PDB file of C-alpha atoms in Angstrom:
ATOM      1  CA  MET A  32     -10.407  14.438  12.009  1.00 95.00           C
ATOM      2  CA  ARG A  33      -8.029  13.930   9.222  1.00 98.00           C
ATOM      3  CA  PHE A  34      -7.690  10.676   7.500  1.00 98.00           C
ATOM      4  CA  ILE A  35      -5.343   9.177   4.857  1.00 98.00           C
ATOM      5  CA  ASP A  36      -5.649   6.154   2.501  1.00 98.00           C
ATOM      6  CA  VAL A  37      -2.051   4.979   1.878  1.00 98.00           C
ATOM      7  CA  HIS A  38      -3.019   2.267  -0.630  1.00 98.00           C
ATOM      8  CA  CYS A  39      -5.772   2.405  -3.184  1.00 98.00           C
ATOM      9  CA  HIS A  40      -6.176   1.941  -6.995  1.00 98.00           C
ATOM     10  CA  LEU A  41      -8.209   4.765  -8.466  1.00 98.00           C
ATOM     11  CA  ASP A  42      -7.150   3.936 -12.155  1.00 95.00           C
ATOM     12  CA  GLY A  43      -9.092   1.954 -14.582  1.00 84.00           C
ATOM     13  CA  ARG A  44     -12.895   1.768 -15.163  1.00 84.00           C
ATOM     14  CA  HIS A  45     -14.199   1.186 -11.709  1.00 91.00           C
ATOM     15  CA  PHE A  46     -14.601   4.923 -10.912  1.00 91.00           C
ATOM     16  CA  GLU A  47     -16.408   6.636 -13.569  1.00 84.00           C
ATOM     17  CA  ASP A  48     -16.271  10.233 -11.947  1.00 94.00           C
ATOM     18  CA  LEU A  49     -13.172  10.797  -9.940  1.00 97.00           C
ATOM     19  CA  ASP A  50     -14.218  14.482  -9.586  1.00 97.00           C
ATOM     20  CA  GLU A  51     -17.191  13.410  -7.595  1.00 97.00           C
ATOM     21  CA  LEU A  52     -15.265  10.668  -5.572  1.00 97.00           C
ATOM     22  CA  PHE A  53     -12.773  13.270  -4.541  1.00 98.00           C
ATOM     23  CA  ILE A  54     -15.467  15.481  -3.269  1.00 98.00           C
ATOM     24  CA  ARG A  55     -17.146  12.642  -1.334  1.00 97.00           C
ATOM     25  CA  GLN A  56     -14.118  11.321   0.305  1.00 97.00           C
ATOM     26  CA  ARG A  57     -12.897  14.845   1.372  1.00 98.00           C
ATOM     27  CA  ALA A  58     -16.370  15.271   2.905  1.00 98.00           C
ATOM     28  CA  CYS A  59     -15.719  12.065   5.036  1.00 97.00           C
ATOM     29  CA  GLY A  60     -12.359  13.651   6.226  1.00 98.00           C
ATOM     30  CA  VAL A  61     -10.167  11.686   3.879  1.00 98.00           C
ATOM     31  CA  GLU A  62      -7.721  14.460   2.960  1.00 98.00           C
ATOM     32  CA  LYS A  63      -4.959  12.421   1.284  1.00 98.00           C
ATOM     33  CA  VAL A  64      -4.806   9.252  -0.761  1.00 98.00           C
ATOM     34  CA  ILE A  65      -1.950   7.329  -2.363  1.00 98.00           C
ATOM     35  CA  THR A  66      -2.941   5.606  -5.525  1.00 98.00           C
ATOM     36  CA  CYS A  67      -0.633   2.743  -6.593  1.00 98.00           C
ATOM     37  CA  GLY A  68       0.781   1.520  -9.821  1.00 98.00           C
ATOM     38  CA  VAL A  69       1.008  -2.236 -10.533  1.00 98.00           C
ATOM     39  CA  ASP A  70       3.012  -2.018 -13.833  1.00 97.00           C
ATOM     40  CA  LEU A  71       4.290   0.564 -16.223  1.00 97.00           C
ATOM     41  CA  PRO A  72       0.877   1.720 -17.755  1.00 96.00           C
ATOM     42  CA  THR A  73      -0.906   1.938 -14.486  1.00 97.00           C
ATOM     43  CA  SER A  74       2.034   3.789 -12.931  1.00 98.00           C
ATOM     44  CA  VAL A  75       1.614   6.414 -15.643  1.00 98.00           C
ATOM     45  CA  ALA A  76      -2.134   6.363 -15.148  1.00 97.00           C
ATOM     46  CA  VAL A  77      -1.835   7.081 -11.455  1.00 98.00           C
ATOM     47  CA  LYS A  78       0.738   9.746 -11.970  1.00 98.00           C
ATOM     48  CA  GLU A  79      -1.783  11.597 -14.164  1.00 98.00           C
ATOM     49  CA  ILE A  80      -4.489  11.099 -11.554  1.00 98.00           C
ATOM     50  CA  ALA A  81      -2.160  12.515  -8.882  1.00 98.00           C
ATOM     51  CA  GLU A  82      -1.411  15.565 -10.952  1.00 98.00           C
ATOM     52  CA  ARG A  83      -5.138  16.251 -11.321  1.00 98.00           C
ATOM     53  CA  TYR A  84      -6.107  16.218  -7.687  1.00 98.00           C
ATOM     54  CA  GLU A  85      -4.961  18.071  -4.559  1.00 97.00           C
ATOM     55  CA  GLY A  86      -4.184  15.641  -1.800  1.00 98.00           C
ATOM     56  CA  CYS A  87      -3.576  12.659  -4.222  1.00 98.00           C
ATOM     57  CA  TYR A  88      -0.151  11.062  -4.463  1.00 98.00           C
ATOM     58  CA  PHE A  89       1.079   7.894  -6.329  1.00 98.00           C
ATOM     59  CA  THR A  90       3.497   5.072  -6.327  1.00 98.00           C
ATOM     60  CA  ALA A  91       5.186   3.453  -9.286  1.00 98.00           C
ATOM     61  CA  GLY A  92       6.226  -0.142  -9.602  1.00 98.00           C
ATOM     62  CA  PHE A  93       5.622  -3.584 -10.837  1.00 98.00           C
ATOM     63  CA  HIS A  94       3.216  -5.912  -8.900  1.00 98.00           C
ATOM     64  CA  PRO A  95       4.457  -9.595  -8.612  1.00 98.00           C
ATOM     65  CA  THR A  96       1.498 -10.831 -10.723  1.00 97.00           C
ATOM     66  CA  GLU A  97       1.851  -8.212 -13.362  1.00 97.00           C
ATOM     67  CA  LEU A  98       5.201  -9.210 -14.719  1.00 97.00           C
ATOM     68  CA  ARG A  99       4.258 -10.546 -18.142  1.00 93.00           C
ATOM     69  CA  ASP A 100       5.703  -7.681 -20.063  1.00 90.00           C
ATOM     70  CA  TYR A 101       8.267  -6.777 -17.574  1.00 94.00           C
ATOM     71  CA  LYS A 102      11.827  -5.962 -18.643  1.00 93.00           C
ATOM     72  CA  GLU A 103      14.830  -4.833 -16.747  1.00 89.00           C
ATOM     73  CA  ALA A 104      15.019  -1.844 -18.941  1.00 93.00           C
ATOM     74  CA  ASP A 105      11.559  -0.780 -17.595  1.00 96.00           C
ATOM     75  CA  LEU A 106      13.063   0.073 -14.244  1.00 97.00           C
ATOM     76  CA  GLU A 107      14.691   3.257 -15.789  1.00 97.00           C
ATOM     77  CA  LYS A 108      11.052   4.276 -16.812  1.00 98.00           C
ATOM     78  CA  ILE A 109       9.780   3.544 -13.289  1.00 98.00           C
ATOM     79  CA  ALA A 110      12.691   5.656 -11.852  1.00 98.00           C
ATOM     80  CA  GLU A 111      11.705   8.569 -14.186  1.00 98.00           C
ATOM     81  CA  LEU A 112       8.080   8.406 -12.666  1.00 98.00           C
ATOM     82  CA  ALA A 113       9.533   7.911  -9.190  1.00 98.00           C
ATOM     83  CA  ARG A 114      11.289  11.274  -9.461  1.00 98.00           C
ATOM     84  CA  HIS A 115       7.963  13.056  -9.757  1.00 98.00           C
ATOM     85  CA  GLU A 116       7.219  15.424  -6.899  1.00 98.00           C
ATOM     86  CA  LYS A 117       4.120  13.481  -5.972  1.00 98.00           C
ATOM     87  CA  CYS A 118       5.456   9.889  -6.253  1.00 98.00           C
ATOM     88  CA  VAL A 119       5.885   8.960  -2.586  1.00 98.00           C
ATOM     89  CA  ALA A 120       7.207   5.215  -2.885  1.00 98.00           C
ATOM     90  CA  ILE A 121       8.123   2.452  -5.345  1.00 98.00           C
ATOM     91  CA  GLY A 122       5.218   0.104  -5.299  1.00 97.00           C
ATOM     92  CA  GLU A 123       3.368  -2.054  -5.167  1.00 97.00           C
ATOM     93  CA  ILE A 124       6.058  -4.649  -5.369  1.00 98.00           C
ATOM     94  CA  GLY A 125       6.691  -7.903  -3.651  1.00 98.00           C
ATOM     95  CA  LEU A 126       5.623 -11.609  -3.965  1.00 98.00           C
ATOM     96  CA  ASP A 127       2.456 -13.484  -4.682  1.00 98.00           C
ATOM     97  CA  TYR A 128       2.419 -17.277  -4.957  1.00 97.00           C
ATOM     98  CA  HIS A 129      -1.344 -17.645  -5.203  1.00 96.00           C
ATOM     99  CA  TYR A 130      -1.559 -18.810  -8.723  1.00 94.00           C
ATOM    100  CA  PRO A 131      -0.338 -22.250  -9.923  1.00 91.00           C
ATOM    101  CA  ASP A 132       1.726 -20.868 -12.797  1.00 90.00           C
ATOM    102  CA  THR A 133       3.753 -18.454 -10.666  1.00 94.00           C
ATOM    103  CA  ASP A 134       7.288 -17.691 -11.840  1.00 96.00           C
ATOM    104  CA  LYS A 135       8.864 -17.487  -8.358  1.00 97.00           C
ATOM    105  CA  LEU A 136      12.331 -16.758  -9.547  1.00 97.00           C
ATOM    106  CA  LEU A 137      11.087 -13.900 -11.799  1.00 97.00           C
ATOM    107  CA  GLN A 138       9.077 -12.472  -8.853  1.00 98.00           C
ATOM    108  CA  ARG A 139      12.053 -12.590  -6.541  1.00 98.00           C
ATOM    109  CA  GLU A 140      14.499 -10.906  -9.207  1.00 97.00           C
ATOM    110  CA  ALA A 141      11.942  -8.089 -10.036  1.00 98.00           C
ATOM    111  CA  PHE A 142      11.344  -7.560  -6.200  1.00 98.00           C
ATOM    112  CA  ILE A 143      14.984  -7.212  -5.303  1.00 98.00           C
ATOM    113  CA  ALA A 144      15.533  -5.077  -8.334  1.00 98.00           C
ATOM    114  CA  GLN A 145      12.910  -2.715  -7.258  1.00 98.00           C
ATOM    115  CA  LEU A 146      14.219  -2.686  -3.666  1.00 98.00           C
ATOM    116  CA  LYS A 147      17.603  -1.515  -4.950  1.00 98.00           C
ATOM    117  CA  LEU A 148      15.844   1.134  -7.139  1.00 98.00           C
ATOM    118  CA  ALA A 149      13.974   2.415  -4.155  1.00 98.00           C
ATOM    119  CA  ASP A 150      17.282   2.655  -2.176  1.00 98.00           C
ATOM    120  CA  LYS A 151      18.936   4.503  -5.008  1.00 98.00           C
ATOM    121  CA  LEU A 152      16.272   7.004  -5.250  1.00 98.00           C
ATOM    122  CA  ALA A 153      15.959   7.291  -1.377  1.00 98.00           C
ATOM    123  CA  LEU A 154      12.253   6.293  -1.311  1.00 98.00           C
ATOM    124  CA  PRO A 155      10.349   3.839   0.736  1.00 98.00           C
ATOM    125  CA  VAL A 156       8.476   0.815  -0.713  1.00 98.00           C
ATOM    126  CA  GLU A 157       5.017  -0.574  -0.539  1.00 98.00           C
ATOM    127  CA  ILE A 158       5.114  -4.247  -0.466  1.00 98.00           C
ATOM    128  CA  HIS A 159       2.397  -6.916  -1.431  1.00 98.00           C
ATOM    129  CA  SER A 160       2.873 -10.364  -0.040  1.00 97.00           C
ATOM    130  CA  ARG A 161       0.393 -13.179  -0.548  1.00 97.00           C
ATOM    131  CA  ASN A 162       0.980 -17.018   0.167  1.00 96.00           C
ATOM    132  CA  SER A 163       4.800 -16.157   0.260  1.00 97.00           C
ATOM    133  CA  ALA A 164       5.556 -15.593   3.972  1.00 96.00           C
ATOM    134  CA  GLU A 165       8.761 -17.450   4.228  1.00 97.00           C
ATOM    135  CA  ASP A 166      10.418 -16.167   1.124  1.00 97.00           C
ATOM    136  CA  MET A 167       9.208 -12.688   1.790  1.00 97.00           C
ATOM    137  CA  PHE A 168      10.605 -12.676   5.246  1.00 97.00           C
ATOM    138  CA  GLY A 169      13.942 -14.013   3.944  1.00 97.00           C
ATOM    139  CA  ILE A 170      14.336 -11.435   1.269  1.00 98.00           C
ATOM    140  CA  LEU A 171      13.558  -8.594   3.725  1.00 98.00           C
ATOM    141  CA  LYS A 172      15.998  -9.819   6.265  1.00 97.00           C
ATOM    142  CA  ASP A 173      18.696 -10.280   3.657  1.00 97.00           C
ATOM    143  CA  ASN A 174      18.088  -6.759   2.271  1.00 98.00           C
ATOM    144  CA  LEU A 175      17.579  -4.630   5.290  1.00 97.00           C
ATOM    145  CA  SER A 176      20.260  -2.298   3.984  1.00 98.00           C
ATOM    146  CA  LEU A 177      18.036  -1.472   1.173  1.00 98.00           C
ATOM    147  CA  LEU A 178      15.054  -0.438   3.299  1.00 98.00           C
ATOM    148  CA  LYS A 179      16.553   2.219   5.327  1.00 97.00           C
ATOM    149  CA  ASN A 180      14.126   4.698   3.725  1.00 98.00           C
ATOM    150  CA  GLY A 181      11.218   2.808   5.143  1.00 98.00           C
ATOM    151  CA  PHE A 182       8.896  -0.077   4.052  1.00 98.00           C
ATOM    152  CA  LEU A 183       5.168  -0.808   4.330  1.00 98.00           C
ATOM    153  CA  LEU A 184       3.518  -4.260   4.359  1.00 98.00           C
ATOM    154  CA  HIS A 185       0.199  -3.472   2.651  1.00 98.00           C
ATOM    155  CA  CYS A 186      -2.847  -5.367   3.635  1.00 96.00           C
ATOM    156  CA  TYR A 187      -0.599  -7.502   6.011  1.00 96.00           C
ATOM    157  CA  SER A 188      -1.707 -11.199   6.199  1.00 93.00           C
ATOM    158  CA  HIS A 189       0.938 -13.266   7.650  1.00 95.00           C
ATOM    159  CA  SER A 190       1.479 -14.216  11.290  1.00 96.00           C
ATOM    160  CA  VAL A 191       1.554 -12.138  14.436  1.00 96.00           C
ATOM    161  CA  GLU A 192       5.039 -13.417  15.248  1.00 97.00           C
ATOM    162  CA  MET A 193       6.341 -12.440  11.872  1.00 97.00           C
ATOM    163  CA  ALA A 194       4.808  -9.026  12.130  1.00 97.00           C
ATOM    164  CA  THR A 195       6.629  -8.485  15.466  1.00 97.00           C
ATOM    165  CA  GLU A 196       9.948  -9.515  13.886  1.00 97.00           C
ATOM    166  CA  LEU A 197       9.336  -7.137  10.980  1.00 97.00           C
ATOM    167  CA  GLU A 198       8.381  -4.263  13.495  1.00 98.00           C
ATOM    168  CA  LYS A 199      11.603  -4.650  15.066  1.00 97.00           C
ATOM    169  CA  ALA A 200      13.271  -4.187  11.665  1.00 97.00           C
ATOM    170  CA  GLY A 201      11.392  -1.052  11.201  1.00 97.00           C
ATOM    171  CA  ALA A 202       8.297  -2.030   9.094  1.00 98.00           C
ATOM    172  CA  TYR A 203       5.093  -0.173   8.899  1.00 98.00           C
ATOM    173  CA  PHE A 204       1.743  -2.271   8.416  1.00 98.00           C
ATOM    174  CA  SER A 205      -1.517  -1.026   6.601  1.00 98.00           C
ATOM    175  CA  PHE A 206      -4.860  -2.702   7.186  1.00 98.00           C
ATOM    176  CA  GLY A 207      -7.979  -2.378   5.212  1.00 97.00           C
ATOM    177  CA  GLY A 208     -11.574  -3.276   5.122  1.00 97.00           C
ATOM    178  CA  THR A 209     -11.163  -6.923   5.843  1.00 96.00           C
ATOM    179  CA  SER A 210      -9.737  -6.174   9.439  1.00 97.00           C
ATOM    180  CA  THR A 211     -13.157  -4.723  10.424  1.00 97.00           C
ATOM    181  CA  TYR A 212     -14.863  -8.136  10.184  1.00 96.00           C
ATOM    182  CA  SER A 213     -15.019 -10.058  13.441  1.00 93.00           C
ATOM    183  CA  GLY A 214     -13.748 -13.241  11.681  1.00 94.00           C
ATOM    184  CA  SER A 215     -10.427 -11.625  10.566  1.00 95.00           C
ATOM    185  CA  LYS A 216      -8.876 -12.895  13.820  1.00 95.00           C
ATOM    186  CA  LYS A 217      -5.183 -12.812  12.499  1.00 94.00           C
ATOM    187  CA  ALA A 218      -5.343  -9.269  11.251  1.00 95.00           C
ATOM    188  CA  ARG A 219      -7.223  -8.029  14.254  1.00 97.00           C
ATOM    189  CA  ARG A 220      -4.595  -9.688  16.500  1.00 97.00           C
ATOM    190  CA  CYS A 221      -1.823  -8.128  14.530  1.00 97.00           C
ATOM    191  CA  ILE A 222      -3.435  -4.623  14.967  1.00 97.00           C
ATOM    192  CA  SER A 223      -3.864  -5.055  18.697  1.00 97.00           C
ATOM    193  CA  VAL A 224      -0.237  -6.383  19.179  1.00 97.00           C
ATOM    194  CA  LEU A 225       1.785  -3.931  16.865  1.00 98.00           C
ATOM    195  CA  GLY A 226       2.688  -0.521  18.116  1.00 98.00           C
ATOM    196  CA  LEU A 227       0.088   2.145  17.008  1.00 98.00           C
ATOM    197  CA  THR A 228       3.085   4.294  15.662  1.00 98.00           C
ATOM    198  CA  ARG A 229       3.498   1.541  13.129  1.00 98.00           C
ATOM    199  CA  LEU A 230       0.030   1.231  11.764  1.00 98.00           C
ATOM    200  CA  LEU A 231      -1.555   2.868   8.707  1.00 98.00           C
ATOM    201  CA  THR A 232      -4.971   2.898   7.096  1.00 98.00           C
ATOM    202  CA  GLU A 233      -5.728   1.685   3.570  1.00 98.00           C
ATOM    203  CA  THR A 234      -8.797   0.572   1.480  1.00 98.00           C
ATOM    204  CA  ASP A 235      -7.024  -1.289  -1.516  1.00 98.00           C
ATOM    205  CA  SER A 236      -9.942   0.271  -3.464  1.00 98.00           C
ATOM    206  CA  PRO A 237     -11.873  -0.939  -5.434  1.00 97.00           C
ATOM    207  CA  TYR A 238     -11.394  -4.074  -3.415  1.00 96.00           C
ATOM    208  CA  MET A 239     -11.894  -5.155   0.121  1.00 96.00           C
ATOM    209  CA  PRO A 240     -14.898  -3.253   1.404  1.00 97.00           C
ATOM    210  CA  PRO A 241     -15.385  -2.949   5.206  1.00 97.00           C
ATOM    211  CA  SER A 242     -18.039  -4.728   7.151  1.00 96.00           C
ATOM    212  CA  SER A 243     -20.695  -1.863   6.733  1.00 95.00           C
ATOM    213  CA  ARG A 244     -20.262  -2.311   2.962  1.00 94.00           C
ATOM    214  CA  ALA A 245     -19.949  -6.006   2.651  1.00 94.00           C
ATOM    215  CA  GLY A 246     -20.659  -7.138  -0.867  1.00 92.00           C
ATOM    216  CA  GLN A 247     -20.429  -3.748  -2.314  1.00 93.00           C
ATOM    217  CA  PHE A 248     -18.305  -2.848  -5.322  1.00 95.00           C
ATOM    218  CA  PRO A 249     -16.271  -0.647  -5.910  1.00 96.00           C
ATOM    219  CA  ASN A 250     -14.919   0.113  -2.591  1.00 97.00           C
ATOM    220  CA  THR A 251     -13.643   3.695  -2.089  1.00 97.00           C
ATOM    221  CA  PRO A 252     -11.388   5.721   0.174  1.00 98.00           C
ATOM    222  CA  GLU A 253     -14.694   6.799   1.956  1.00 98.00           C
ATOM    223  CA  SER A 254     -14.215   3.656   3.921  1.00 98.00           C
ATOM    224  CA  ILE A 255     -11.236   4.988   5.687  1.00 98.00           C
ATOM    225  CA  PRO A 256     -12.964   6.455   8.795  1.00 98.00           C
ATOM    226  CA  GLU A 257     -14.601   3.041   9.555  1.00 98.00           C
ATOM    227  CA  ILE A 258     -11.167   1.232   9.279  1.00 98.00           C
ATOM    228  CA  ALA A 259      -9.531   3.918  11.469  1.00 98.00           C
ATOM    229  CA  ALA A 260     -12.316   3.611  14.066  1.00 98.00           C
ATOM    230  CA  ASN A 261     -11.603  -0.253  14.175  1.00 98.00           C
ATOM    231  CA  ILE A 262      -8.002   0.245  14.883  1.00 98.00           C
ATOM    232  CA  ALA A 263      -8.746   2.718  17.534  1.00 98.00           C
ATOM    233  CA  GLU A 264     -11.045   0.274  19.174  1.00 97.00           C
ATOM    234  CA  LEU A 265      -8.688  -2.595  18.957  1.00 97.00           C
ATOM    235  CA  HIS A 266      -6.073  -0.475  20.578  1.00 96.00           C
ATOM    236  CA  GLY A 267      -8.283   1.077  23.289  1.00 96.00           C
ATOM    237  CA  VAL A 268      -7.710   4.650  22.282  1.00 98.00           C
ATOM    238  CA  GLY A 269     -10.025   7.465  21.098  1.00 98.00           C
ATOM    239  CA  ALA A 270     -10.788   7.751  17.370  1.00 96.00           C
ATOM    240  CA  GLU A 271      -9.299  11.275  17.048  1.00 97.00           C
ATOM    241  CA  GLU A 272      -6.166  10.334  18.872  1.00 98.00           C
ATOM    242  CA  CYS A 273      -5.789   7.262  16.603  1.00 98.00           C
ATOM    243  CA  ALA A 274      -6.400   9.302  13.437  1.00 98.00           C
ATOM    244  CA  ASP A 275      -3.767  11.718  14.482  1.00 98.00           C
ATOM    245  CA  ILE A 276      -1.094   9.079  15.110  1.00 98.00           C
ATOM    246  CA  ILE A 277      -1.792   7.515  11.732  1.00 98.00           C
ATOM    247  CA  TRP A 278      -1.642  10.756   9.959  1.00 98.00           C
ATOM    248  CA  THR A 279       1.796  11.310  11.542  1.00 98.00           C
ATOM    249  CA  ASN A 280       2.816   7.852  10.804  1.00 98.00           C
ATOM    250  CA  ALA A 281       1.987   8.348   7.098  1.00 98.00           C
ATOM    251  CA  HIS A 282       3.964  11.508   6.885  1.00 98.00           C
ATOM    252  CA  THR A 283       6.929   9.943   8.696  1.00 98.00           C
ATOM    253  CA  LEU A 284       7.179   7.145   6.392  1.00 98.00           C
ATOM    254  CA  PHE A 285       6.228   9.041   3.069  1.00 98.00           C
ATOM    255  CA  LYS A 286       8.548  11.989   3.171  1.00 98.00           C
ATOM    256  CA  LYS A 287       7.162  13.495  -0.075  1.00 98.00           C
ATOM    257  CA  LEU A 288       3.675  13.905   1.284  1.00 97.00           C
ATOM    258  CA  ASN A 289       3.150  17.629   1.997  1.00 80.00           C
TER     259      ASN A 289
END
């Protein structure tokens, strides 16, 4: 079986030996990974990682909680990175109202600006949304014309009802390790209700380990087979069929995967 991790963070100090990590994850059948930028320096870092490893791709963009040094002029630098042959999306971008000092206006402005950039470059977007369901839904509904190249709600955590509405608008959804826990009722319900052709697997490494690795850090793309098996079980299909569908979904959304 072939597996893919569409959202992980392999930059930074959490992974001391990426050579060894790529050997291990390939041994698990994880043939492709997308490592994500959260600001300008990390977007550069993940580009360099993608250049070093076969089967590794990247995204470039500003995460909503990483806007301290954000300037509108930085978008041209993101655009330059996004033109790289292995940059498959603008991301991760979105809204995050978790922290009390959140500048909601700045987050919304940066989010919409990056949606416009993705549209200009004919790229999909990877979207982060935490504690921001109403505003996120409103922005996506108001900007559907900017999403014609595809959009992914990574680690989806909002309601089943909102998920079904977004599915009608063409959204994809990725789920990670938390969906393997029996207590994650909302995520598990979303997985079972959404069409299998709209689902993708992620780890958000080094975060969110699956149930078999509870409490372990760092999480790695090696967790993908367990996450995929959980999706297969919730949908009542065979593991190999599920893995094949997810693989096809990823290549349908991310046109620059090859």
